[in-house]
mmCIF file of C-alpha atoms in Angstrom:
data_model
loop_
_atom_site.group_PDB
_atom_site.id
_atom_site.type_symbol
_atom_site.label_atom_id
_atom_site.label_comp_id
_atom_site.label_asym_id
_atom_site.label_seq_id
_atom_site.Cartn_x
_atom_site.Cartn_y
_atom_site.Cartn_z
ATOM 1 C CA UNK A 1 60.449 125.976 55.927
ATOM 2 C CA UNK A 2 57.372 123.889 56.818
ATOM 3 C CA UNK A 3 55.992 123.893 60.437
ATOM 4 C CA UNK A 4 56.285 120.644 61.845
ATOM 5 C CA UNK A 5 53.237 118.415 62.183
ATOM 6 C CA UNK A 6 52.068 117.750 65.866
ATOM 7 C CA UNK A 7 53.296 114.099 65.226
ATOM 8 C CA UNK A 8 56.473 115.307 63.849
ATOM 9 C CA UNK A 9 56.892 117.202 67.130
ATOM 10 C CA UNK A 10 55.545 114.254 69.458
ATOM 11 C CA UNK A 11 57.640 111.804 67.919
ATOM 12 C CA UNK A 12 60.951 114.023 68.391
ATOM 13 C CA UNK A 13 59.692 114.359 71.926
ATOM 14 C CA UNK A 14 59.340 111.079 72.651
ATOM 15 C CA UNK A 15 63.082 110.429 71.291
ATOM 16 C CA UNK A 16 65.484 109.584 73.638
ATOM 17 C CA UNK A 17 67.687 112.321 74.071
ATOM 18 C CA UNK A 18 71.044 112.351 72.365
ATOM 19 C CA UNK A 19 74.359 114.014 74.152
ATOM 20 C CA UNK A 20 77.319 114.764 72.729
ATOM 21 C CA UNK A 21 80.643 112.443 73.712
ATOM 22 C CA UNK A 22 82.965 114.368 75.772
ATOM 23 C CA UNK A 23 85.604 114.430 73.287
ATOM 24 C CA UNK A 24 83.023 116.153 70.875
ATOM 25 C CA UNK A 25 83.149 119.050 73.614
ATOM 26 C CA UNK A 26 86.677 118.858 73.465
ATOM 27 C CA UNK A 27 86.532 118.822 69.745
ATOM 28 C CA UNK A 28 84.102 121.711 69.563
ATOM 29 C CA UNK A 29 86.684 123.617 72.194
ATOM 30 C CA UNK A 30 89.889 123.367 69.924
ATOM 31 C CA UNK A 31 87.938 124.541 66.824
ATOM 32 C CA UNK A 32 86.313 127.448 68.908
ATOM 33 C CA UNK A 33 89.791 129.873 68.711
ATOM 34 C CA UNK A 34 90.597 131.472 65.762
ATOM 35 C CA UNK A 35 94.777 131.086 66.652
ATOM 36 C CA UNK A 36 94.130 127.531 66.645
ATOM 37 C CA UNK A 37 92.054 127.402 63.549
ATOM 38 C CA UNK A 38 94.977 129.078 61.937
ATOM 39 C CA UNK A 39 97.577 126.495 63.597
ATOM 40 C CA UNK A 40 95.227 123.624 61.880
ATOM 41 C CA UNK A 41 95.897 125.080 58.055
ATOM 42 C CA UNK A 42 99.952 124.215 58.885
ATOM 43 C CA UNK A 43 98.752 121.212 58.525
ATOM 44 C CA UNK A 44 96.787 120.862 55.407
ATOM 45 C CA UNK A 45 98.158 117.741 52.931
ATOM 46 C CA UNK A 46 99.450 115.844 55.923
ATOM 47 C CA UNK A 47 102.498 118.088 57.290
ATOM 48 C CA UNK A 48 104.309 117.436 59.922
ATOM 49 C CA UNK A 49 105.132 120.028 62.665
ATOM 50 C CA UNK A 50 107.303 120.514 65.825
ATOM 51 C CA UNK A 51 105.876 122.762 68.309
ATOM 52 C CA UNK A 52 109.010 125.094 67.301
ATOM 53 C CA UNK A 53 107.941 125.075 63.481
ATOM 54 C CA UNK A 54 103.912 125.571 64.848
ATOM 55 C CA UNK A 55 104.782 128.733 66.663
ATOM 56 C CA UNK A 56 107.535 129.944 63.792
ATOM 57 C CA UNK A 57 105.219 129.794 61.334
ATOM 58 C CA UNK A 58 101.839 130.275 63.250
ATOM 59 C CA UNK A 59 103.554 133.281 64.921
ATOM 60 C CA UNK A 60 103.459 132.265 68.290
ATOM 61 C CA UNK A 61 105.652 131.899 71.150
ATOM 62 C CA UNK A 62 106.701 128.502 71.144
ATOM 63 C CA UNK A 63 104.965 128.446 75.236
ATOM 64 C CA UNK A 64 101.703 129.217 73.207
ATOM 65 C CA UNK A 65 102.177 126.948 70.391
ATOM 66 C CA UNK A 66 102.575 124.024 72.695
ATOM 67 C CA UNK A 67 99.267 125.187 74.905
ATOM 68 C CA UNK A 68 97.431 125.632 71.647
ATOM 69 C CA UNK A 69 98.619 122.086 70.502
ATOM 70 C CA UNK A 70 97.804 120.366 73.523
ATOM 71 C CA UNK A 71 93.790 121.486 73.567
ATOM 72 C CA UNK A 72 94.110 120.329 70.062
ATOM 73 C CA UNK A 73 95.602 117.013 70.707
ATOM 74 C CA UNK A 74 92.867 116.634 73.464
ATOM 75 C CA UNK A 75 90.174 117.752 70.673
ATOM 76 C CA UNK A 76 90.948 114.818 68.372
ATOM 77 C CA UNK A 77 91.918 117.692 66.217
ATOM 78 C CA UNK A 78 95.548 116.702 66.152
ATOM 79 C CA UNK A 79 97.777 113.657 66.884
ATOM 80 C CA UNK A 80 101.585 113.358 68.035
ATOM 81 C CA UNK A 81 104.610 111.044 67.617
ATOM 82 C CA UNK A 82 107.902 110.833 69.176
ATOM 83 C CA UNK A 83 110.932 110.975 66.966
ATOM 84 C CA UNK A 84 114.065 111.297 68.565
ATOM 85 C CA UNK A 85 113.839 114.529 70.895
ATOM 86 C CA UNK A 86 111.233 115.898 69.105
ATOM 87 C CA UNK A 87 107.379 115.523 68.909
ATOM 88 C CA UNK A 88 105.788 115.854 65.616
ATOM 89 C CA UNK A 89 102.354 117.066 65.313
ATOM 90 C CA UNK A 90 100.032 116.178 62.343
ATOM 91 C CA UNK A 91 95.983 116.471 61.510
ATOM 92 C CA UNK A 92 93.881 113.724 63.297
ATOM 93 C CA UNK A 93 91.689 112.855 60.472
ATOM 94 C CA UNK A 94 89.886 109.828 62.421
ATOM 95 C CA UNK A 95 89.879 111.759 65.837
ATOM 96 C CA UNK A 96 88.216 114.758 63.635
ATOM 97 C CA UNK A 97 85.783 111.841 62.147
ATOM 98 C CA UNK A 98 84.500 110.653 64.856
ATOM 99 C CA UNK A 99 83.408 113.930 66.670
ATOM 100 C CA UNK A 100 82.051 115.061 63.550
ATOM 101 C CA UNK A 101 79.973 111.781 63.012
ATOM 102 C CA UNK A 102 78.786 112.113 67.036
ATOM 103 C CA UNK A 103 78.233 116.221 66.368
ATOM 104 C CA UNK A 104 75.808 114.788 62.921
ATOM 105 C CA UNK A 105 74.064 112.549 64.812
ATOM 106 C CA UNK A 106 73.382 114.862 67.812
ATOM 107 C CA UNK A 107 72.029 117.722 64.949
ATOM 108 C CA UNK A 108 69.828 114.868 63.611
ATOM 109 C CA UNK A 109 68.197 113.945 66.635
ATOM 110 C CA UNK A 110 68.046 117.577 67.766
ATOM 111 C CA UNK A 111 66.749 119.509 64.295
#
């Protein structure tokens, strides 16, 4: 790679800085653990999950499952509905958008 210029470097200086939204932290959070990265592929092609199916088929007790889906909820990462008794859990694709979009724009500024 090319060293910057001394412009290049003034004129990223003298740009406002850019912070990431607090539900890009959160975002960044959920993603961080590798138990809830595997909880996320249950839902590849739009499933729907209980917290009891999560934890049968994540292999987690169901008292994890729900932790695990509640930092994800709070991530953007997933989204819930009430049916009945039950709470299904699916992917948050626009939740996921938007951090990702905030996360670009923050690596733009910043690199």
């Amino acid at each position: 790679m090319a060293a910057r210029t001394k412009n290049e470097a003034q004129s990223c200086a003298a740009t406002e800085p850019v912070e990431l939204a607090a539900t890009t932290h959160d975002f960044l959070k959920a993603l961080a653990s590798p138990t809830r990265q595997r909880i996320m592929l249950l839902f590849a092609r739009g499933a729907e999950l209980s917290v009891n199916e999560v934890a049968d088929q994540a292999g987690v007790s169901q008292s994890a499952a729900s932790q695990q889906l509640d930092l994800l909820r709070r991530g953007g990462v997933v989204t819930s509905r009430r049916e009945g008794k039950a709470v299904l859990y699916r992917a948050d694709k626009q939740g996921s958008a938007a951090a990702l979009a905030d996360l670009q724009a923050y690596l733009q500024n910043c690199c």
